[in-house]
Amino acid sequence: GQNIDQPTEMTATEGAIVQINCTYQTSGFNGLFWYQQHAGEAPTFLSYNVLDGLEEKGRFSSFLSRSKGYSYLLLKELQMKDSASYLCAVMDSNYQLIWGAGTKLIIKP
Amino acid sequence: DVKVTQSSRYLVKRTGEKVFLECVQDMDHENMFWYRQDPGLGLRLIYFSYDVKMKEKGDIPEGYSVSREKKERFSLILESASTNQTSMYLCASSLESGPTYEQYFGPGTRLTVT
């Protein structure tokens, strides 16, 4: 079967760095997505990785290792507004997105 | 900016009622999707559409149907609502092809079936 695993909840301190991990087992691979979802709102796109390595976009970076079926989202200089759920999703061989359950990130002052 | 709108943010219906959820996108996207989102579960795909009048079943189509008569509009229909269909329903759209296949989401409809 297809499976995406990510931690249910994480807590971090304002100004710090946090890494949210995602491991996957899917039928084929056409890229990995990270989305941010604030409570009660729609998911919004953060990043897309299809090749191994690190993609940096401001305070957010996303890493992919296809051989290990592993990705992480790195958030630096955390701000209170970063409190949200972070969703990992993999596009399989049929170009369908398989979604993880999401990681709820709580930022404390 | 891509905009995906959904007809209602909150909806309360009774068991057995027929329910229509409407989604409209303004970016001429070919692909449209309906998901449901429940606590502790990832987004689950109900139906998707690659073109007008085309529809494909997702992972959990039972109890649902869809309609896409115009490119910008994708409707989800609950033929006879049941309490286990109480959920957050999210509509999304994307281009047919592109460098990222990014999906753009609407604000969601929180449906309660009593």
PDB file of N, CA, C and O in Angstrom, chain B residues 7-81:
ATOM      1  N   SER B   7     -18.976  27.418  -2.331  1.00  0.00           N
ATOM      2  CA  SER B   7     -20.264  28.085  -2.153  1.00  0.00           C
ATOM      3  C   SER B   7     -20.595  28.398  -0.699  1.00  0.00           C
ATOM      4  O   SER B   7     -21.235  29.408  -0.403  1.00  0.00           O
ATOM      5  N   SER B   8     -20.145  27.545   0.221  1.00  0.00           N
ATOM      6  CA  SER B   8     -20.479  27.785   1.629  1.00  0.00           C
ATOM      7  C   SER B   8     -19.273  27.477   2.497  1.00  0.00           C
ATOM      8  O   SER B   8     -18.500  26.576   2.179  1.00  0.00           O
ATOM      9  N   ARG B   9     -19.093  28.210   3.596  1.00  0.00           N
ATOM     10  CA  ARG B   9     -18.046  27.868   4.567  1.00  0.00           C
ATOM     11  C   ARG B   9     -18.566  26.847   5.576  1.00  0.00           C
ATOM     12  O   ARG B   9     -17.833  25.983   6.006  1.00  0.00           O
ATOM     13  N   TYR B  10     -19.828  26.993   5.941  1.00  0.00           N
ATOM     14  CA  TYR B  10     -20.449  26.091   6.909  1.00  0.00           C
ATOM     15  C   TYR B  10     -21.823  25.676   6.384  1.00  0.00           C
ATOM     16  O   TYR B  10     -22.545  26.478   5.818  1.00  0.00           O
ATOM     17  N   LEU B  11     -22.146  24.396   6.612  1.00  0.00           N
ATOM     18  CA  LEU B  11     -23.411  23.852   6.130  1.00  0.00           C
ATOM     19  C   LEU B  11     -23.888  22.808   7.123  1.00  0.00           C
ATOM     20  O   LEU B  11     -23.093  21.976   7.575  1.00  0.00           O
ATOM     21  N   VAL B  12     -25.175  22.880   7.473  1.00  0.00           N
ATOM     22  CA  VAL B  12     -25.770  21.871   8.345  1.00  0.00           C
ATOM     23  C   VAL B  12     -26.948  21.248   7.604  1.00  0.00           C
ATOM     24  O   VAL B  12     -27.848  21.966   7.160  1.00  0.00           O
ATOM     25  N   LYS B  13     -26.918  19.937   7.457  1.00  0.00           N
ATOM     26  CA  LYS B  13     -27.969  19.225   6.727  1.00  0.00           C
ATOM     27  C   LYS B  13     -28.471  18.044   7.561  1.00  0.00           C
ATOM     28  O   LYS B  13     -27.780  17.563   8.467  1.00  0.00           O
ATOM     29  N   ARG B  14     -29.638  17.589   7.206  1.00  0.00           N
ATOM     30  CA  ARG B  14     -30.207  16.438   7.902  1.00  0.00           C
ATOM     31  C   ARG B  14     -29.909  15.156   7.133  1.00  0.00           C
ATOM     32  O   ARG B  14     -29.767  15.161   5.900  1.00  0.00           O
ATOM     33  N   THR B  15     -29.871  14.072   7.859  1.00  0.00           N
ATOM     34  CA  THR B  15     -29.685  12.750   7.256  1.00  0.00           C
ATOM     35  C   THR B  15     -30.717  12.519   6.162  1.00  0.00           C
ATOM     36  O   THR B  15     -31.901  12.790   6.351  1.00  0.00           O
ATOM     37  N   GLY B  16     -30.253  12.055   5.014  1.00  0.00           N
ATOM     38  CA  GLY B  16     -31.134  11.754   3.896  1.00  0.00           C
ATOM     39  C   GLY B  16     -31.305  12.883   2.909  1.00  0.00           C
ATOM     40  O   GLY B  16     -31.820  12.664   1.799  1.00  0.00           O
ATOM     41  N   GLU B  17     -30.882  14.090   3.266  1.00  0.00           N
ATOM     42  CA  GLU B  17     -30.996  15.219   2.351  1.00  0.00           C
ATOM     43  C   GLU B  17     -29.992  15.092   1.222  1.00  0.00           C
ATOM     44  O   GLU B  17     -28.922  14.505   1.375  1.00  0.00           O
ATOM     45  N   LYS B  18     -30.314  15.692   0.094  1.00  0.00           N
ATOM     46  CA  LYS B  18     -29.384  15.794  -1.024  1.00  0.00           C
ATOM     47  C   LYS B  18     -28.607  17.100  -0.837  1.00  0.00           C
ATOM     48  O   LYS B  18     -29.210  18.152  -0.610  1.00  0.00           O
ATOM     49  N   VAL B  19     -27.296  17.003  -0.939  1.00  0.00           N
ATOM     50  CA  VAL B  19     -26.449  18.163  -0.646  1.00  0.00           C
ATOM     51  C   VAL B  19     -25.595  18.484  -1.867  1.00  0.00           C
ATOM     52  O   VAL B  19     -25.014  17.589  -2.484  1.00  0.00           O
ATOM     53  N   PHE B  20     -25.534  19.767  -2.192  1.00  0.00           N
ATOM     54  CA  PHE B  20     -24.714  20.232  -3.309  1.00  0.00           C
ATOM     55  C   PHE B  20     -23.614  21.137  -2.769  1.00  0.00           C
ATOM     56  O   PHE B  20     -23.887  22.121  -2.096  1.00  0.00           O
ATOM     57  N   LEU B  21     -22.369  20.824  -3.109  1.00  0.00           N
ATOM     58  CA  LEU B  21     -21.247  21.697  -2.789  1.00  0.00           C
ATOM     59  C   LEU B  21     -20.657  22.180  -4.108  1.00  0.00           C
ATOM     60  O   LEU B  21     -20.324  21.376  -4.978  1.00  0.00           O
ATOM     61  N   GLU B  22     -20.550  23.492  -4.206  1.00  0.00           N
ATOM     62  CA  GLU B  22     -20.087  24.092  -5.455  1.00  0.00           C
ATOM     63  C   GLU B  22     -18.676  24.635  -5.315  1.00  0.00           C
ATOM     64  O   GLU B  22     -18.297  25.182  -4.276  1.00  0.00           O
ATOM     65  N   CYS B  23     -17.899  24.517  -6.381  1.00  0.00           N
ATOM     66  CA  CYS B  23     -16.532  25.034  -6.409  1.00  0.00           C
ATOM     67  C   CYS B  23     -16.302  25.728  -7.745  1.00  0.00           C
ATOM     68  O   CYS B  23     -16.645  25.174  -8.797  1.00  0.00           O
ATOM     69  N   VAL B  24     -15.709  26.915  -7.678  1.00  0.00           N
ATOM     70  CA  VAL B  24     -15.425  27.674  -8.891  1.00  0.00           C
ATOM     71  C   VAL B  24     -13.990  28.163  -8.839  1.00  0.00           C
ATOM     72  O   VAL B  24     -13.541  28.677  -7.814  1.00  0.00           O
ATOM     73  N   GLN B  25     -13.267  27.992  -9.953  1.00  0.00           N
ATOM     74  CA  GLN B  25     -11.901  28.516 -10.048  1.00  0.00           C
ATOM     75  C   GLN B  25     -11.815  29.468 -11.235  1.00  0.00           C
ATOM     76  O   GLN B  25     -12.481  29.272 -12.244  1.00  0.00           O
ATOM     77  N   ASP B  26     -10.951  30.471 -11.085  1.00  0.00           N
ATOM     78  CA  ASP B  26     -10.923  31.536 -12.084  1.00  0.00           C
ATOM     79  C   ASP B  26      -9.627  31.561 -12.890  1.00  0.00           C
ATOM     80  O   ASP B  26      -9.306  32.575 -13.510  1.00  0.00           O
ATOM     81  N   MET B  27      -8.860  30.457 -12.881  1.00  0.00           N
ATOM     82  CA  MET B  27      -7.573  30.472 -13.566  1.00  0.00           C
ATOM     83  C   MET B  27      -7.516  29.543 -14.767  1.00  0.00           C
ATOM     84  O   MET B  27      -6.441  29.192 -15.220  1.00  0.00           O
ATOM     85  N   ASP B  28      -8.660  29.122 -15.250  1.00  0.00           N
ATOM     86  CA  ASP B  28      -8.698  28.302 -16.462  1.00  0.00           C
ATOM     87  C   ASP B  28      -7.933  26.986 -16.282  1.00  0.00           C
ATOM     88  O   ASP B  28      -7.340  26.453 -17.222  1.00  0.00           O
ATOM     89  N   HIS B  29      -7.950  26.458 -15.058  1.00  0.00           N
ATOM     90  CA  HIS B  29      -7.267  25.190 -14.793  1.00  0.00           C
ATOM     91  C   HIS B  29      -8.047  24.020 -15.366  1.00  0.00           C
ATOM     92  O   HIS B  29      -9.282  23.970 -15.274  1.00  0.00           O
ATOM     93  N   GLU B  30      -7.324  23.060 -15.916  1.00  0.00           N
ATOM     94  CA  GLU B  30      -7.986  21.880 -16.462  1.00  0.00           C
ATOM     95  C   GLU B  30      -8.454  20.918 -15.358  1.00  0.00           C
ATOM     96  O   GLU B  30      -9.500  20.313 -15.475  1.00  0.00           O
ATOM     97  N   ASN B  31      -7.615  20.760 -14.344  1.00  0.00           N
ATOM     98  CA  ASN B  31      -7.877  19.751 -13.316  1.00  0.00           C
ATOM     99  C   ASN B  31      -8.602  20.347 -12.119  1.00  0.00           C
ATOM    100  O   ASN B  31      -8.264  21.430 -11.638  1.00  0.00           O
ATOM    101  N   MET B  32      -9.576  19.608 -11.628  1.00  0.00           N
ATOM    102  CA  MET B  32     -10.252  19.994 -10.403  1.00  0.00           C
ATOM    103  C   MET B  32     -10.463  18.764  -9.546  1.00  0.00           C
ATOM    104  O   MET B  32     -10.622  17.648 -10.061  1.00  0.00           O
ATOM    105  N   PHE B  33     -10.451  18.985  -8.222  1.00  0.00           N
ATOM    106  CA  PHE B  33     -10.453  17.886  -7.258  1.00  0.00           C
ATOM    107  C   PHE B  33     -11.415  18.185  -6.105  1.00  0.00           C
ATOM    108  O   PHE B  33     -11.565  19.334  -5.711  1.00  0.00           O
ATOM    109  N   TRP B  34     -11.985  17.133  -5.557  1.00  0.00           N
ATOM    110  CA  TRP B  34     -12.709  17.225  -4.299  1.00  0.00           C
ATOM    111  C   TRP B  34     -12.070  16.273  -3.299  1.00  0.00           C
ATOM    112  O   TRP B  34     -11.884  15.083  -3.571  1.00  0.00           O
ATOM    113  N   TYR B  35     -11.735  16.839  -2.122  1.00  0.00           N
ATOM    114  CA  TYR B  35     -11.172  16.075  -1.015  1.00  0.00           C
ATOM    115  C   TYR B  35     -12.080  16.216   0.208  1.00  0.00           C
ATOM    116  O   TYR B  35     -12.805  17.197   0.350  1.00  0.00           O
ATOM    117  N   ARG B  36     -11.941  15.274   1.123  1.00  0.00           N
ATOM    118  CA  ARG B  36     -12.441  15.488   2.456  1.00  0.00           C
ATOM    119  C   ARG B  36     -11.294  15.380   3.431  1.00  0.00           C
ATOM    120  O   ARG B  36     -10.330  14.621   3.201  1.00  0.00           O
ATOM    121  N   GLN B  37     -11.380  16.160   4.506  1.00  0.00           N
ATOM    122  CA  GLN B  37     -10.310  16.194   5.486  1.00  0.00           C
ATOM    123  C   GLN B  37     -10.908  15.947   6.858  1.00  0.00           C
ATOM    124  O   GLN B  37     -11.777  16.676   7.305  1.00  0.00           O
ATOM    125  N   ASP B  38     -10.428  14.906   7.513  1.00  0.00           N
ATOM    126  CA  ASP B  38     -10.890  14.528   8.840  1.00  0.00           C
ATOM    127  C   ASP B  38      -9.712  14.508   9.792  1.00  0.00           C
ATOM    128  O   ASP B  38      -8.583  14.182   9.392  1.00  0.00           O
ATOM    129  N   PRO B  39      -9.944  14.808  11.078  1.00  0.00           N
ATOM    130  CA  PRO B  39      -8.852  14.857  12.059  1.00  0.00           C
ATOM    131  C   PRO B  39      -8.061  13.550  12.086  1.00  0.00           C
ATOM    132  O   PRO B  39      -8.634  12.463  12.111  1.00  0.00           O
ATOM    133  N   GLY B  40      -6.743  13.676  12.075  1.00  0.00           N
ATOM    134  CA  GLY B  40      -5.890  12.502  12.163  1.00  0.00           C
ATOM    135  C   GLY B  40      -5.703  11.751  10.869  1.00  0.00           C
ATOM    136  O   GLY B  40      -4.924  10.780  10.821  1.00  0.00           O
ATOM    137  N   LEU B  41      -6.382  12.185   9.822  1.00  0.00           N
ATOM    138  CA  LEU B  41      -6.255  11.541   8.516  1.00  0.00           C
ATOM    139  C   LEU B  41      -5.733  12.541   7.505  1.00  0.00           C
ATOM    140  O   LEU B  41      -5.990  13.740   7.629  1.00  0.00           O
ATOM    141  N   GLY B  42      -5.032  12.065   6.509  1.00  0.00           N
ATOM    142  CA  GLY B  42      -4.637  12.950   5.419  1.00  0.00           C
ATOM    143  C   GLY B  42      -5.827  13.297   4.557  1.00  0.00           C
ATOM    144  O   GLY B  42      -6.910  12.730   4.694  1.00  0.00           O
ATOM    145  N   LEU B  43      -5.618  14.258   3.660  1.00  0.00           N
ATOM    146  CA  LEU B  43      -6.680  14.560   2.702  1.00  0.00           C
ATOM    147  C   LEU B  43      -6.978  13.309   1.885  1.00  0.00           C
ATOM    148  O   LEU B  43      -6.059  12.623   1.411  1.00  0.00           O
ATOM    149  N   ARG B  44      -8.243  13.037   1.733  1.00  0.00           N
ATOM    150  CA  ARG B  44      -8.639  11.875   0.944  1.00  0.00           C
ATOM    151  C   ARG B  44      -9.414  12.324  -0.288  1.00  0.00           C
ATOM    152  O   ARG B  44     -10.366  13.104  -0.164  1.00  0.00           O
ATOM    153  N   LEU B  45      -8.990  11.808  -1.424  1.00  0.00           N
ATOM    154  CA  LEU B  45      -9.561  12.235  -2.694  1.00  0.00           C
ATOM    155  C   LEU B  45     -10.879  11.526  -2.947  1.00  0.00           C
ATOM    156  O   LEU B  45     -10.955  10.290  -2.925  1.00  0.00           O
ATOM    157  N   ILE B  46     -11.910  12.314  -3.222  1.00  0.00           N
ATOM    158  CA  ILE B  46     -13.234  11.749  -3.481  1.00  0.00           C
ATOM    159  C   ILE B  46     -13.421  11.542  -4.984  1.00  0.00           C
ATOM    160  O   ILE B  46     -13.716  10.442  -5.448  1.00  0.00           O
ATOM    161  N   TYR B  47     -13.276  12.606  -5.743  1.00  0.00           N
ATOM    162  CA  TYR B  47     -13.387  12.576  -7.201  1.00  0.00           C
ATOM    163  C   TYR B  47     -12.459  13.642  -7.768  1.00  0.00           C
ATOM    164  O   TYR B  47     -12.141  14.620  -7.107  1.00  0.00           O
ATOM    165  N   PHE B  48     -12.078  13.455  -9.023  1.00  0.00           N
ATOM    166  CA  PHE B  48     -11.381  14.514  -9.730  1.00  0.00           C
ATOM    167  C   PHE B  48     -11.829  14.545 -11.182  1.00  0.00           C
ATOM    168  O   PHE B  48     -12.480  13.611 -11.661  1.00  0.00           O
ATOM    169  N   SER B  49     -11.458  15.631 -11.844  1.00  0.00           N
ATOM    170  CA  SER B  49     -11.883  15.833 -13.224  1.00  0.00           C
ATOM    171  C   SER B  49     -10.744  16.468 -14.001  1.00  0.00           C
ATOM    172  O   SER B  49     -10.152  17.446 -13.539  1.00  0.00           O
ATOM    173  N   TYR B  50     -10.457  15.897 -15.184  1.00  0.00           N
ATOM    174  CA  TYR B  50      -9.400  16.440 -16.031  1.00  0.00           C
ATOM    175  C   TYR B  50      -9.944  17.337 -17.143  1.00  0.00           C
ATOM    176  O   TYR B  50      -9.173  17.982 -17.857  1.00  0.00           O
ATOM    177  N   ASP B  51     -11.242  17.347 -17.290  1.00  0.00           N
ATOM    178  CA  ASP B  51     -11.794  18.146 -18.378  1.00  0.00           C
ATOM    179  C   ASP B  51     -13.292  18.256 -18.174  1.00  0.00           C
ATOM    180  O   ASP B  51     -13.884  17.486 -17.394  1.00  0.00           O
ATOM    181  N   VAL B  52     -13.900  19.139 -18.903  1.00  0.00           N
ATOM    182  CA  VAL B  52     -15.354  19.297 -18.837  1.00  0.00           C
ATOM    183  C   VAL B  52     -16.017  17.957 -19.138  1.00  0.00           C
ATOM    184  O   VAL B  52     -15.604  17.239 -20.061  1.00  0.00           O
ATOM    185  N   LYS B  53     -17.001  17.623 -18.324  1.00  0.00           N
ATOM    186  CA  LYS B  53     -17.799  16.387 -18.442  1.00  0.00           C
ATOM    187  C   LYS B  53     -16.992  15.126 -18.172  1.00  0.00           C
ATOM    188  O   LYS B  53     -17.519  14.022 -18.322  1.00  0.00           O
ATOM    189  N   MET B  54     -15.750  15.270 -17.797  1.00  0.00           N
ATOM    190  CA  MET B  54     -14.939  14.101 -17.449  1.00  0.00           C
ATOM    191  C   MET B  54     -14.844  13.999 -15.935  1.00  0.00           C
ATOM    192  O   MET B  54     -14.700  15.015 -15.245  1.00  0.00           O
ATOM    193  N   LYS B  55     -14.905  12.782 -15.421  1.00  0.00           N
ATOM    194  CA  LYS B  55     -14.755  12.575 -13.991  1.00  0.00           C
ATOM    195  C   LYS B  55     -14.094  11.234 -13.747  1.00  0.00           C
ATOM    196  O   LYS B  55     -14.273  10.287 -14.508  1.00  0.00           O
ATOM    197  N   GLU B  56     -13.329  11.199 -12.662  1.00  0.00           N
ATOM    198  CA  GLU B  56     -12.650   9.969 -12.271  1.00  0.00           C
ATOM    199  C   GLU B  56     -12.849   9.763 -10.779  1.00  0.00           C
ATOM    200  O   GLU B  56     -12.793  10.732 -10.008  1.00  0.00           O
ATOM    201  N   LYS B  57     -13.044   8.530 -10.373  1.00  0.00           N
ATOM    202  CA  LYS B  57     -13.182   8.235  -8.956  1.00  0.00           C
ATOM    203  C   LYS B  57     -11.834   8.362  -8.257  1.00  0.00           C
ATOM    204  O   LYS B  57     -10.800   7.969  -8.802  1.00  0.00           O
ATOM    205  N   GLY B  58     -11.895   8.868  -7.049  1.00  0.00           N
ATOM    206  CA  GLY B  58     -10.716   8.903  -6.200  1.00  0.00           C
ATOM    207  C   GLY B  58     -10.707   7.711  -5.272  1.00  0.00           C
ATOM    208  O   GLY B  58     -11.183   6.628  -5.619  1.00  0.00           O
ATOM    209  N   ASP B  59     -10.221   7.929  -4.066  1.00  0.00           N
ATOM    210  CA  ASP B  59     -10.080   6.821  -3.122  1.00  0.00           C
ATOM    211  C   ASP B  59     -11.378   6.479  -2.399  1.00  0.00           C
ATOM    212  O   ASP B  59     -11.588   5.345  -1.989  1.00  0.00           O
ATOM    213  N   ILE B  60     -12.256   7.464  -2.229  1.00  0.00           N
ATOM    214  CA  ILE B  60     -13.479   7.240  -1.427  1.00  0.00           C
ATOM    215  C   ILE B  60     -14.704   7.823  -2.126  1.00  0.00           C
ATOM    216  O   ILE B  60     -15.369   8.706  -1.612  1.00  0.00           O
ATOM    217  N   PRO B  61     -15.089   7.317  -3.302  1.00  0.00           N
ATOM    218  CA  PRO B  61     -16.209   7.909  -4.030  1.00  0.00           C
ATOM    219  C   PRO B  61     -17.599   7.488  -3.548  1.00  0.00           C
ATOM    220  O   PRO B  61     -18.594   8.113  -3.928  1.00  0.00           O
ATOM    221  N   GLU B  62     -17.665   6.460  -2.709  1.00  0.00           N
ATOM    222  CA  GLU B  62     -18.979   5.919  -2.326  1.00  0.00           C
ATOM    223  C   GLU B  62     -19.811   6.965  -1.602  1.00  0.00           C
ATOM    224  O   GLU B  62     -19.358   7.598  -0.659  1.00  0.00           O
ATOM    225  N   GLY B  63     -21.046   7.116  -2.065  1.00  0.00           N
ATOM    226  CA  GLY B  63     -21.958   8.063  -1.445  1.00  0.00           C
ATOM    227  C   GLY B  63     -21.885   9.461  -2.035  1.00  0.00           C
ATOM    228  O   GLY B  63     -22.631  10.355  -1.622  1.00  0.00           O
ATOM    229  N   TYR B  64     -20.982   9.642  -3.019  1.00  0.00           N
ATOM    230  CA  TYR B  64     -20.785  10.955  -3.648  1.00  0.00           C
ATOM    231  C   TYR B  64     -20.915  10.828  -5.167  1.00  0.00           C
ATOM    232  O   TYR B  64     -20.685   9.764  -5.739  1.00  0.00           O
ATOM    233  N   SER B  65     -21.266  11.944  -5.794  1.00  0.00           N
ATOM    234  CA  SER B  65     -21.169  12.058  -7.240  1.00  0.00           C
ATOM    235  C   SER B  65     -20.691  13.478  -7.554  1.00  0.00           C
ATOM    236  O   SER B  65     -20.660  14.330  -6.665  1.00  0.00           O
ATOM    237  N   VAL B  66     -20.298  13.713  -8.803  1.00  0.00           N
ATOM    238  CA  VAL B  66     -19.781  15.017  -9.179  1.00  0.00           C
ATOM    239  C   VAL B  66     -20.348  15.412 -10.539  1.00  0.00           C
ATOM    240  O   VAL B  66     -20.865  14.585 -11.289  1.00  0.00           O
ATOM    241  N   SER B  67     -20.210  16.687 -10.813  1.00  0.00           N
ATOM    242  CA  SER B  67     -20.649  17.223 -12.092  1.00  0.00           C
ATOM    243  C   SER B  67     -19.695  18.328 -12.508  1.00  0.00           C
ATOM    244  O   SER B  67     -19.348  19.197 -11.703  1.00  0.00           O
ATOM    245  N   ARG B  68     -19.288  18.274 -13.791  1.00  0.00           N
ATOM    246  CA  ARG B  68     -18.462  19.350 -14.333  1.00  0.00           C
ATOM    247  C   ARG B  68     -18.982  19.690 -15.725  1.00  0.00           C
ATOM    248  O   ARG B  68     -18.552  19.129 -16.722  1.00  0.00           O
ATOM    249  N   GLU B  69     -19.907  20.633 -15.733  1.00  0.00           N
ATOM    250  CA  GLU B  69     -20.529  21.068 -16.984  1.00  0.00           C
ATOM    251  C   GLU B  69     -19.763  22.216 -17.628  1.00  0.00           C
ATOM    252  O   GLU B  69     -19.835  22.435 -18.836  1.00  0.00           O
ATOM    253  N   LYS B  70     -19.044  22.982 -16.813  1.00  0.00           N
ATOM    254  CA  LYS B  70     -18.210  24.076 -17.301  1.00  0.00           C
ATOM    255  C   LYS B  70     -16.817  23.933 -16.726  1.00  0.00           C
ATOM    256  O   LYS B  70     -16.639  23.383 -15.630  1.00  0.00           O
ATOM    257  N   LYS B  71     -15.834  24.433 -17.455  1.00  0.00           N
ATOM    258  CA  LYS B  71     -14.445  24.244 -17.054  1.00  0.00           C
ATOM    259  C   LYS B  71     -14.174  24.822 -15.665  1.00  0.00           C
ATOM    260  O   LYS B  71     -13.408  24.250 -14.895  1.00  0.00           O
ATOM    261  N   GLU B  72     -14.790  25.934 -15.333  1.00  0.00           N
ATOM    262  CA  GLU B  72     -14.454  26.600 -14.089  1.00  0.00           C
ATOM    263  C   GLU B  72     -15.226  26.066 -12.878  1.00  0.00           C
ATOM    264  O   GLU B  72     -14.933  26.449 -11.766  1.00  0.00           O
ATOM    265  N   ARG B  73     -16.182  25.191 -13.085  1.00  0.00           N
ATOM    266  CA  ARG B  73     -17.073  24.802 -11.995  1.00  0.00           C
ATOM    267  C   ARG B  73     -17.092  23.285 -11.814  1.00  0.00           C
ATOM    268  O   ARG B  73     -17.272  22.527 -12.773  1.00  0.00           O
ATOM    269  N   PHE B  74     -16.941  22.858 -10.551  1.00  0.00           N
ATOM    270  CA  PHE B  74     -16.926  21.430 -10.223  1.00  0.00           C
ATOM    271  C   PHE B  74     -17.794  21.246  -8.991  1.00  0.00           C
ATOM    272  O   PHE B  74     -17.502  21.815  -7.939  1.00  0.00           O
ATOM    273  N   SER B  75     -18.846  20.464  -9.130  1.00  0.00           N
ATOM    274  CA  SER B  75     -19.817  20.304  -8.047  1.00  0.00           C
ATOM    275  C   SER B  75     -19.711  18.918  -7.433  1.00  0.00           C
ATOM    276  O   SER B  75     -19.531  17.927  -8.144  1.00  0.00           O
ATOM    277  N   LEU B  76     -19.831  18.877  -6.139  1.00  0.00           N
ATOM    278  CA  LEU B  76     -19.865  17.608  -5.403  1.00  0.00           C
ATOM    279  C   LEU B  76     -21.280  17.426  -4.877  1.00  0.00           C
ATOM    280  O   LEU B  76     -21.854  18.357  -4.299  1.00  0.00           O
ATOM    281  N   ILE B  77     -21.822  16.229  -5.080  1.00  0.00           N
ATOM    282  CA  ILE B  77     -23.199  15.955  -4.685  1.00  0.00           C
ATOM    283  C   ILE B  77     -23.222  14.784  -3.723  1.00  0.00           C
ATOM    284  O   ILE B  77     -22.618  13.726  -3.999  1.00  0.00           O
ATOM    285  N   LEU B  78     -23.870  14.984  -2.593  1.00  0.00           N
ATOM    286  CA  LEU B  78     -24.130  13.898  -1.663  1.00  0.00           C
ATOM    287  C   LEU B  78     -25.572  13.494  -1.900  1.00  0.00           C
ATOM    288  O   LEU B  78     -26.497  14.239  -1.595  1.00  0.00           O
ATOM    289  N   GLU B  79     -25.785  12.356  -2.490  1.00  0.00           N
ATOM    290  CA  GLU B  79     -27.117  11.941  -2.923  1.00  0.00           C
ATOM    291  C   GLU B  79     -28.082  11.798  -1.752  1.00  0.00           C
ATOM    292  O   GLU B  79     -29.233  12.188  -1.834  1.00  0.00           O
ATOM    293  N   SER B  80     -27.599  11.256  -0.652  1.00  0.00           N
ATOM    294  CA  SER B  80     -28.428  11.074   0.545  1.00  0.00           C
ATOM    295  C   SER B  80     -27.480  11.178   1.739  1.00  0.00           C
ATOM    296  O   SER B  80     -26.831  10.197   2.096  1.00  0.00           O
ATOM    297  N   ALA B  81     -27.396  12.378   2.305  1.00  0.00           N
ATOM    298  CA  ALA B  81     -26.381  12.640   3.320  1.00  0.00           C
ATOM    299  C   ALA B  81     -26.516  11.707   4.519  1.00  0.00           C
ATOM    300  O   ALA B  81     -27.630  11.388   4.971  1.00  0.00           O
TER     301      ALA B  81
END
